[in-house]
Amino acid sequence: MNSIPIEYYLILSAFMFSIGVTGVLIRRNAIVVFMSIELMLNSANLTLVAFSSYLGNPIGQVFVFFVMTVAAAEAAVGLAIIIAIFRNKLTVNIDEINIFKW
Amino acid sequence: MPQTTNEYLLILPFLVLSAGIIVSLCVELFFRKGKELLPYLSIALFLIVAYLSVGQIYEKNVLFGGMLITGGIPAIFNLLFAAAGVLVMLNSIGFLKKYGFYHGEFYLLTQLSVLGMMLMAGSGDLVTVFLGLELMSIPFYVLVGMNRKKVSANEAAMKYFLLGAFATGFIVYGIALIYGIMGNTSLIDLTENFYIYSENIIFITGFILILIGFSFKIAAFPFHMWVPDVYQGAATNVTGLMSTMGKSAAFSVIFILLTAVFMNDAGSKLGNYFAVIATLSMLYGSIVALSQNNLKRMLAYSSISHAGYMAIGLAAGNKAALAGIMFYLAAYTFMNLGAFGIISIIEGEEDKQTDLNSYAGLAKRFPFLAGMMALIMFALAGIPPMAGFFGKYYVFISAIQSNMTWLALVGILSSVISVYFYLRVVVYMYFKEPGEEISVKSDYSAYAAVIFAGILILSLGLFPDTFLSVIEYIISV
């Protein structure tokens, strides 16, 4: 049985990463921006796992566990921050959160 | 493995700090008066870390199969983090009580972030880099937004969080690509075979993605958008913490990634990337700072331009640059901590007294504070006997050695522009009539922090060789 070539994984993950970056840059809802960031992290995870299976060494898979753990911690803090701002301003739209200007 | 016990002795600074974090957590949790005790506990911890790190400066060790490096440059960075941590703690004792976010967690989170920075500076593997980075950044997000009833703090925290996590995404994807080419994540392998790997397009893409991620963290120009808002919105002592130590930690990782370049005195293709970043950051930071009236915001733009000066050294990429940037980072850390210390003493409720107008005639009301502020502003502007001058001098010299004289000239031009907005503060303090009365609560520990910062700035400026010769010795070994 032939396995899927590594290039397919890399192209898919590069595509996911680009979607994530675009999402961060053009979306205006803080939650959606945050989801796009998670997509970037997951594309990196996919790359790591693909390389790990291609190279036949486990370092990449171990790294993915670290990334997932850290992403969970980051999500906890990030959602708490977004809730805090929603309580004060009743919006999570980035364009309306603009006290600071130069 | 006869080395095993020895390895645990060598990571004693990390172990002490980790144990201290757990003890602090318990103290905060179980004692009602615990948070009165925590700042002193933190200061004691940082002093122990500093003491242990001083002992390690001259012995470099690679531990745990290349995961962690102690001694040498990491030890100097640990010393810097510990000293800066003590200053931040001294500054915070009175400040937290004054402005109504008096929570014991502040100390805990600061200790955690310092542990993360130490991991970053000592990392020998991309896994350690990533974990250290997140251990530093996540407490920073919380610290910025800790005053959760204040809208400006919320906004700052959200901007910092979203852009910080965005940068993390770049770094992780870059690490994934590098891992695919190298087959491992060891930075020692990366350093040894850097010039072989850098022929590979995927490796260079990954490497540049990582550098972009860290350019966010050092607040260099195209990636600076969060800096002014976050520095202004965060509590002043937190701003001091992340503008100095966060930037130093990010630089420490860039040093480790570029060790091959620095040690060969060879420069690299990446020199152009840093030259562009340096030019844009210096000029943008200096020019926009001219129009700022809020002192915290002005220092934020000045921080962008300082990142630019340090990036000159990265572009030059030789041993002199490495020593120069380390000196610059130490000088910058103490200058900024002193400046933010004074701002935190003077500012009132709701940050009303951070405008330049609040500083009008300060010399008549608070001659001591005005004198220290003037000293720090001269140092930031780079007037000769102060630390800031030698930082810039060494970095510019390294650029000239690498045939990048034009970059040094841009740096000098930008310094000349920056003299205007630094000295404007001095002019306001000494030559303007006092405006409306400002209320300042006396706070002796914060005064102590400012005095220590001033002493360190002066001693770095008057005896630059002492510090520099240590660094140069370590690099040459």
XYZ file of C-alpha atoms in Angstrom:
579
model
C 0.000 0.000 0.000
C 1.483 3.326 -1.016
C 1.453 6.108 1.530
C 0.486 9.661 0.689
C 3.554 11.647 -0.511
C 4.956 14.252 1.891
C 4.372 17.083 -0.597
C 0.604 16.742 -0.243
C 0.830 17.315 3.485
C 3.163 20.274 3.079
C 0.968 21.947 0.468
C -2.141 21.404 2.587
C -0.483 22.816 5.688
C 0.970 25.805 3.817
C -2.546 26.460 2.505
C -3.987 26.221 6.035
C -1.303 28.551 7.325
C -2.121 31.108 4.626
C -5.832 30.910 5.446
C -4.952 31.529 9.083
C -2.747 34.552 8.317
C -5.366 36.009 5.974
C -8.040 35.478 8.593
C -6.035 37.337 11.230
C -5.443 40.215 8.856
C -8.952 40.686 7.423
C -11.454 39.460 10.004
C -12.740 41.951 12.566
C -14.240 39.740 15.257
C -11.742 38.966 18.018
C -13.030 35.395 18.388
C -12.671 34.713 14.670
C -9.164 36.211 14.701
C -8.328 33.905 17.551
C -9.707 30.925 15.634
C -7.508 31.879 12.688
C -4.483 31.874 14.985
C -5.414 28.382 16.140
C -5.583 27.379 12.485
C -2.005 28.636 12.028
C -0.851 26.549 14.992
C -2.653 23.498 13.644
C -1.062 23.866 10.236
C 2.307 23.835 11.996
C 1.231 20.697 13.861
C 0.282 19.014 10.603
C 3.682 19.881 9.130
C 5.444 18.510 12.202
C 3.534 15.234 12.160
C 3.985 14.799 8.418
C 7.737 15.344 8.656
C 7.908 13.094 11.691
C 6.318 10.194 9.859
C 8.356 10.903 6.703
C 11.676 11.046 8.582
C 10.730 8.192 10.884
C 11.727 9.956 14.097
C 9.438 10.907 16.973
C 10.748 14.426 17.794
C 8.082 16.092 15.669
C 5.241 14.228 17.312
C 6.547 15.077 20.785
C 6.742 18.713 19.732
C 3.092 18.569 18.642
C 2.104 17.591 22.168
C 3.914 20.625 23.528
C 2.259 22.867 20.947
C -1.201 21.534 21.781
C -0.644 21.977 25.521
C 0.583 25.514 25.081
C -2.254 26.325 22.679
C -4.739 25.170 25.308
C -3.130 27.398 27.932
C -3.132 30.277 25.491
C -6.787 29.708 24.649
C -7.705 29.843 28.336
C -5.939 33.165 28.824
C -7.105 34.577 25.505
C -10.775 33.786 25.989
C -10.593 35.229 29.519
C -9.191 38.460 28.085
C -11.908 38.583 25.410
C -14.612 38.004 28.049
C -13.145 40.773 30.198
C -13.302 43.229 27.320
C -16.818 42.124 26.380
C -17.999 42.851 29.925
C -16.701 46.401 29.708
C -17.505 47.321 26.130
C -20.231 44.846 25.084
C -18.450 44.207 21.801
C -15.590 42.087 20.548
C -15.254 43.879 17.214
C -11.662 45.014 16.839
C -12.613 48.176 14.950
C -14.750 49.373 17.855
C -12.075 48.691 20.447
C -10.017 51.785 19.790
C -9.343 54.084 22.726
C -5.706 54.449 21.763
C -4.773 56.574 18.819
C -1.686 58.541 17.948
C 25.918 8.627 33.359
C 28.155 10.114 36.073
C 27.027 13.565 35.010
C 23.459 13.261 36.240
C 23.642 14.753 39.737
C 25.949 17.422 38.446
C 23.368 18.479 35.858
C 20.792 19.160 38.538
C 23.303 21.273 40.446
C 23.977 23.306 37.340
C 20.307 24.131 36.757
C 19.972 25.268 40.359
C 18.894 28.806 39.312
C 15.933 27.298 37.449
C 15.098 24.889 40.267
C 15.255 27.602 42.928
C 12.971 29.869 40.932
C 10.525 27.036 40.185
C 10.394 26.054 43.849
C 9.947 29.709 44.742
C 6.973 29.969 42.379
C 5.256 27.041 44.091
C 6.017 28.477 47.535
C 4.665 31.873 46.436
C 1.490 30.237 45.195
C 0.970 28.535 48.560
C 1.758 31.713 50.495
C -0.739 33.647 48.394
C -3.352 30.949 48.835
C -3.114 30.095 52.522
C -2.095 33.283 54.319
C -4.321 36.306 54.484
C -1.332 38.632 54.807
C 0.557 36.614 52.203
C 0.702 39.270 49.567
C 2.503 41.663 51.901
C 5.246 39.074 52.016
C 5.409 38.142 48.328
C 7.418 41.081 46.942
C 10.181 40.418 49.464
C 10.098 36.716 48.705
C 10.410 37.505 44.985
C 13.311 39.876 45.579
C 15.068 37.201 47.642
C 14.482 34.659 44.864
C 15.847 36.955 42.188
C 18.899 37.726 44.320
C 19.580 34.001 44.763
C 19.223 33.494 41.007
C 21.627 36.374 40.405
C 24.134 34.963 42.890
C 23.998 31.479 41.366
C 24.285 32.867 37.837
C 27.349 34.959 38.676
C 29.093 31.774 39.773
C 28.350 30.172 36.399
C 29.518 32.930 34.087
C 32.863 31.393 33.199
C 31.857 27.731 32.912
C 29.726 26.799 29.961
C 27.819 23.509 30.123
C 25.476 21.703 27.772
C 22.901 19.785 29.778
C 20.168 17.170 29.278
C 21.254 15.982 25.882
C 21.604 19.490 24.480
C 18.261 20.824 25.704
C 19.670 23.466 27.999
C 22.861 25.498 28.129
C 24.070 27.144 31.312
C 26.960 29.499 31.861
C 28.442 31.977 29.434
C 25.971 34.270 27.678
C 22.885 32.629 29.252
C 24.347 33.320 32.699
C 24.803 36.999 31.846
C 21.213 37.162 30.622
C 20.012 35.459 33.817
C 21.887 38.071 35.803
C 20.249 40.823 33.769
C 16.757 39.328 34.220
C 17.309 38.888 37.945
C 18.574 42.463 38.426
C 15.711 43.872 36.373
C 13.281 41.663 38.284
C 14.469 43.117 41.584
C 13.951 46.652 40.247
C 10.438 45.824 38.994
C 9.532 44.289 42.348
C 10.787 47.284 44.326
C 8.806 49.498 42.007
C 5.642 47.435 42.408
C 5.364 47.276 46.196
C 3.767 50.687 46.530
C 2.430 50.968 43.006
C 0.020 48.047 43.202
C -1.531 49.359 46.417
C -1.886 52.832 44.978
C -3.910 51.972 41.913
C -6.301 49.320 43.060
C -5.082 46.180 41.468
C -3.392 44.783 44.502
C -3.345 41.066 43.803
C -0.701 38.601 44.914
C -0.812 36.991 41.474
C 1.225 39.871 40.086
C 4.332 38.563 41.836
C 3.639 34.992 40.873
C 3.195 35.838 37.213
C 6.339 37.964 37.181
C 8.341 35.071 38.593
C 6.859 32.718 36.001
C 7.721 35.040 33.150
C 11.294 35.423 34.438
C 11.594 31.625 34.511
C 10.433 31.591 30.881
C 13.011 34.208 29.932
C 15.777 32.209 31.602
C 14.698 29.141 29.622
C 14.778 31.176 26.415
C 18.245 32.548 27.077
C 19.571 29.098 28.003
C 17.851 27.067 25.323
C 19.824 24.581 23.287
C 16.869 23.190 21.410
C 13.908 24.627 19.539
C 11.545 22.852 21.963
C 13.058 24.799 24.850
C 12.870 28.023 22.859
C 9.165 27.489 22.249
C 8.326 26.505 25.830
C 10.368 29.366 27.283
C 8.751 31.832 24.911
C 5.255 30.775 25.902
C 6.127 30.615 29.594
C 7.188 34.239 29.251
C 4.373 35.452 26.973
C 1.304 33.945 28.623
C 2.015 35.574 32.025
C 2.637 38.833 30.133
C -0.830 38.682 28.512
C -2.359 38.209 31.959
C -0.231 40.929 33.564
C -1.201 43.483 30.919
C -4.895 42.788 31.421
C -4.753 42.282 35.166
C -6.589 45.486 35.959
C -9.701 44.003 34.440
C -12.103 46.790 35.385
C -10.153 49.279 33.327
C -11.130 49.387 29.652
C -7.739 50.595 28.450
C -6.003 47.673 30.164
C -8.498 45.274 28.569
C -7.874 46.728 25.169
C -4.102 46.586 25.599
C -4.303 42.984 26.762
C -6.416 41.960 23.802
C -4.132 43.610 21.265
C -1.065 42.145 22.909
C -2.624 38.719 23.107
C -3.832 38.571 19.504
C -0.581 39.835 18.018
C 1.568 37.813 20.422
C -0.290 34.619 19.516
C -0.027 35.564 15.822
C 3.753 35.803 16.260
C 3.761 32.437 18.019
C 2.010 30.953 14.995
C 4.852 32.159 12.749
C 7.478 30.800 15.131
C 5.876 27.350 15.404
C 5.422 27.023 11.653
C 9.027 28.104 11.139
C 10.212 25.513 13.648
C 8.161 22.843 11.852
C 9.831 23.652 8.513
C 13.315 23.699 10.053
C 12.642 20.379 11.756
C 11.682 18.861 8.424
C 15.016 19.807 6.872
C 17.291 19.073 9.830
C 15.511 15.953 11.082
C 15.942 17.206 14.648
C 15.343 20.383 16.612
C 18.798 20.809 18.117
C 20.183 24.328 17.992
C 23.693 22.936 18.346
C 23.257 21.058 15.074
C 21.732 24.172 13.557
C 24.762 26.254 14.578
C 27.322 23.743 13.359
C 25.777 23.204 9.952
C 24.124 26.579 9.485
C 25.828 27.401 6.203
C 25.045 23.976 4.737
C 21.386 24.113 5.734
C 20.952 27.695 4.620
C 21.369 26.593 0.997
C 17.955 24.965 1.360
C 15.014 27.178 0.462
C 12.599 25.537 2.922
C 15.089 25.925 5.766
C 15.587 29.621 5.006
C 11.812 30.132 4.785
C 11.396 28.550 8.203
C 14.279 30.532 9.625
C 12.845 33.806 8.359
C 9.401 32.917 9.739
C 11.007 32.424 13.162
C 12.863 35.729 12.844
C 9.598 37.469 11.892
C 7.989 36.015 15.003
C 10.779 37.328 17.187
C 10.729 40.690 15.404
C 7.230 41.038 16.885
C 8.655 40.352 20.318
C 11.529 42.843 20.016
C 9.088 45.462 18.644
C 10.877 46.183 15.365
C 9.203 48.326 12.722
C 6.858 46.442 10.405
C 5.765 44.359 13.400
C 5.417 47.149 15.933
C 1.678 47.949 15.753
C 0.911 46.579 19.206
C 3.738 48.405 20.987
C 2.388 51.931 21.630
C -1.100 50.797 22.633
C 0.099 48.015 24.887
C 2.792 50.107 26.568
C 0.289 52.866 27.232
C -2.589 50.679 28.328
C -0.703 48.350 30.664
C 0.066 49.342 34.244
C 3.342 51.260 34.292
C 5.347 48.660 36.197
C 4.144 45.939 33.826
C 5.179 48.121 30.887
C 8.620 48.416 32.443
C 8.785 44.643 32.845
C 7.849 43.695 29.311
C 9.531 46.533 27.466
C 12.900 45.648 28.938
C 13.051 42.005 29.933
C 10.732 40.752 27.214
C 12.850 42.450 24.586
C 16.111 41.145 26.093
C 14.744 37.600 26.135
C 13.706 37.787 22.487
C 17.175 39.091 21.612
C 18.774 36.240 23.543
C 16.966 33.749 21.296
C 17.983 35.619 18.154
C 21.594 35.423 19.381
C 21.319 31.668 19.815
C 19.753 31.229 16.366
C 22.446 33.346 14.737
C 25.413 32.020 16.739
C 26.972 30.623 13.567
C 26.804 34.025 11.888
C 28.215 35.919 14.864
C 31.047 33.496 15.552
C 32.325 33.434 11.981
C 32.364 37.221 11.710
C 30.956 36.460 8.297
C 27.607 38.165 8.124
C 24.991 36.379 6.045
C 22.210 36.834 3.563
C 20.037 37.629 6.566
C 22.068 40.802 7.092
C 19.867 42.553 4.541
C 16.694 41.582 6.393
C 18.047 43.089 9.602
C 19.438 46.166 7.843
C 15.970 46.969 6.474
C 14.309 46.362 9.844
C 16.930 48.461 11.632
C 16.616 51.444 9.297
C 12.823 51.472 9.331
C 12.530 50.975 13.111
C 15.036 53.674 13.986
C 13.567 56.323 11.721
C 9.908 55.442 12.353
C 10.355 55.294 16.129
C 12.270 58.554 16.352
C 10.048 60.517 13.984
C 6.698 59.441 15.413
C 7.945 59.958 18.981
C 8.409 63.653 18.125
C 4.646 64.190 18.107
C 3.822 62.355 21.337
C 2.620 64.154 24.432
C 2.014 61.111 26.583
C 5.262 60.039 28.198
C 4.459 56.316 28.198
C 3.572 56.445 24.529
C 6.698 58.435 23.740
C 8.823 55.812 25.487
C 7.014 53.133 23.471
C 8.077 54.755 20.199
C 11.553 55.272 21.614
C 11.565 51.558 22.410
C 10.860 50.830 18.730
C 13.799 52.959 17.681
C 16.050 51.318 20.284
C 15.097 47.942 18.802
C 16.302 49.435 15.519
C 19.693 50.402 16.952
C 20.143 46.897 18.306
C 19.096 45.404 14.962
C 22.055 47.280 13.410
C 24.236 44.898 15.396
C 22.257 41.908 14.090
C 22.773 43.145 10.540
C 26.510 43.548 11.142
C 26.688 40.002 12.509
C 30.167 39.882 14.018
C 31.590 39.288 17.485
C 31.864 42.978 18.249
C 28.162 43.314 17.426
C 27.237 40.541 19.839
C 29.131 42.229 22.678
C 27.725 45.620 21.673
C 24.108 44.447 21.667
C 24.507 42.768 25.048
C 25.887 45.990 26.467
C 23.089 47.951 24.814
C 20.448 45.611 26.229
C 21.797 45.989 29.759
C 21.941 49.774 29.419
C 18.489 49.943 27.821
C 16.969 47.727 30.522
C 18.111 49.951 33.369
C 17.328 53.207 31.532
C 13.785 52.139 30.753
C 13.153 50.659 34.185
C 14.309 53.932 35.721
C 12.115 55.983 33.400
C 9.028 53.851 33.978
C 9.802 53.864 37.697
C 9.611 57.644 37.762
C 6.465 57.654 35.640
C 4.868 55.182 38.054
C 5.689 57.465 40.999
C 4.258 60.551 39.322
C 1.184 59.147 37.595
C -2.109 59.487 39.443
C -5.346 57.541 39.333
C -6.425 56.516 35.824
C -3.058 57.525 34.303
C -4.025 61.193 34.315
C -0.543 62.394 35.129
C 1.401 60.751 32.343
C 1.161 63.730 29.991
C 4.103 66.032 29.465
C 2.125 68.871 31.086
C 2.197 67.045 34.403
C 5.962 67.262 34.262
C 6.021 71.050 33.801
C 8.024 72.608 36.609
C 8.738 69.277 38.209
C 12.217 70.466 39.173
C 10.707 72.931 41.648
C 8.357 70.445 43.295
C 10.421 67.283 43.241
C 14.031 68.224 42.523
C 15.266 64.698 43.121
C 12.810 63.012 40.751
C 13.404 65.670 38.122
C 17.158 65.187 38.416
C 16.876 61.434 37.992
C 14.492 61.842 35.063
C 16.924 64.246 33.409
C 19.773 61.779 33.926
C 17.742 58.980 32.365
C 16.613 61.118 29.428
C 20.234 62.105 28.726
C 21.188 58.439 28.899
C 18.380 57.414 26.500
C 19.393 60.169 24.095
C 22.954 58.858 24.187
C 24.811 61.789 25.715
C 28.414 60.613 26.358
C 29.075 59.838 30.010
C 25.894 57.778 30.257
C 25.336 54.098 29.456
C 23.177 54.745 26.397
C 26.043 56.397 24.546
C 28.378 53.416 24.800
C 25.623 51.028 23.770
C 25.094 52.955 20.548
C 28.828 53.474 20.072
C 29.690 49.766 20.201
C 26.833 48.835 17.887
C 27.779 51.507 15.333
C 31.440 50.434 15.451
C 30.443 46.855 14.711
C 28.429 48.019 11.701
C 31.438 49.932 10.368
C 33.612 46.830 10.809
C 31.176 44.916 8.610
C 31.297 47.548 5.868
C 27.859 48.869 6.692
C 28.875 52.446 7.347
C 25.648 53.746 5.797
C 23.673 51.901 8.454
C 25.724 53.502 11.227
C 25.109 56.906 9.604
C 21.348 56.304 9.590
C 21.675 55.364 13.248
C 23.483 58.608 14.062
C 20.873 60.617 12.150
C 18.104 58.921 14.086
C 19.881 59.588 17.409
C 20.096 63.246 16.525
C 16.352 63.335 15.853
C 15.658 61.523 19.094
C 17.584 64.077 21.174
C 14.702 66.491 20.528
C 11.967 64.504 22.229
C 14.129 63.289 25.090
C 15.345 66.769 25.914
C 11.825 68.158 25.572
C 11.006 66.333 28.813
C 13.990 67.993 30.493
C 12.925 71.388 29.175
C 9.419 70.874 30.540
C 10.758 69.872 33.936
C 13.263 72.691 34.344
C 12.123 75.653 32.276
C 8.320 75.571 32.356
C 6.163 77.058 35.051
C 4.250 74.434 37.053
C 0.729 73.926 35.785
C -2.124 72.578 37.868
C -1.174 70.881 41.114
C -0.376 67.183 40.812
C -0.733 64.764 43.693
C 2.099 62.330 44.262
C 2.032 59.723 46.992
C 5.457 59.095 48.443
C 6.672 55.578 47.900
C 10.108 54.786 49.256
C 10.666 51.417 47.624
C 9.970 52.918 44.206
C 12.479 55.672 44.992
C 14.975 52.941 45.839
C 14.323 51.263 42.481
C 14.906 54.547 40.638
C 18.118 55.182 42.566
C 19.437 51.686 41.802
C 18.607 52.141 38.138
C 20.441 55.481 38.143
C 23.508 53.971 39.800
C 23.579 51.133 37.282
C 23.235 53.534 34.342
C 26.082 55.688 35.617
C 28.352 52.780 36.437
C 27.747 51.142 33.059
C 28.498 54.489 31.455
C 31.594 55.333 33.477
C 33.152 51.864 33.448
C 31.925 50.264 30.223
C 35.095 48.210 29.858
C 34.484 46.121 32.970
C 31.216 44.733 31.639
C 32.358 44.545 28.037
C 35.588 42.682 28.771
C 33.605 39.940 30.559
C 31.359 39.522 27.527
C 34.262 39.602 25.083
C 36.132 37.010 27.132
C 33.114 34.687 27.112
C 32.605 35.090 23.385
C 36.254 34.441 22.580
C 36.351 31.166 24.549
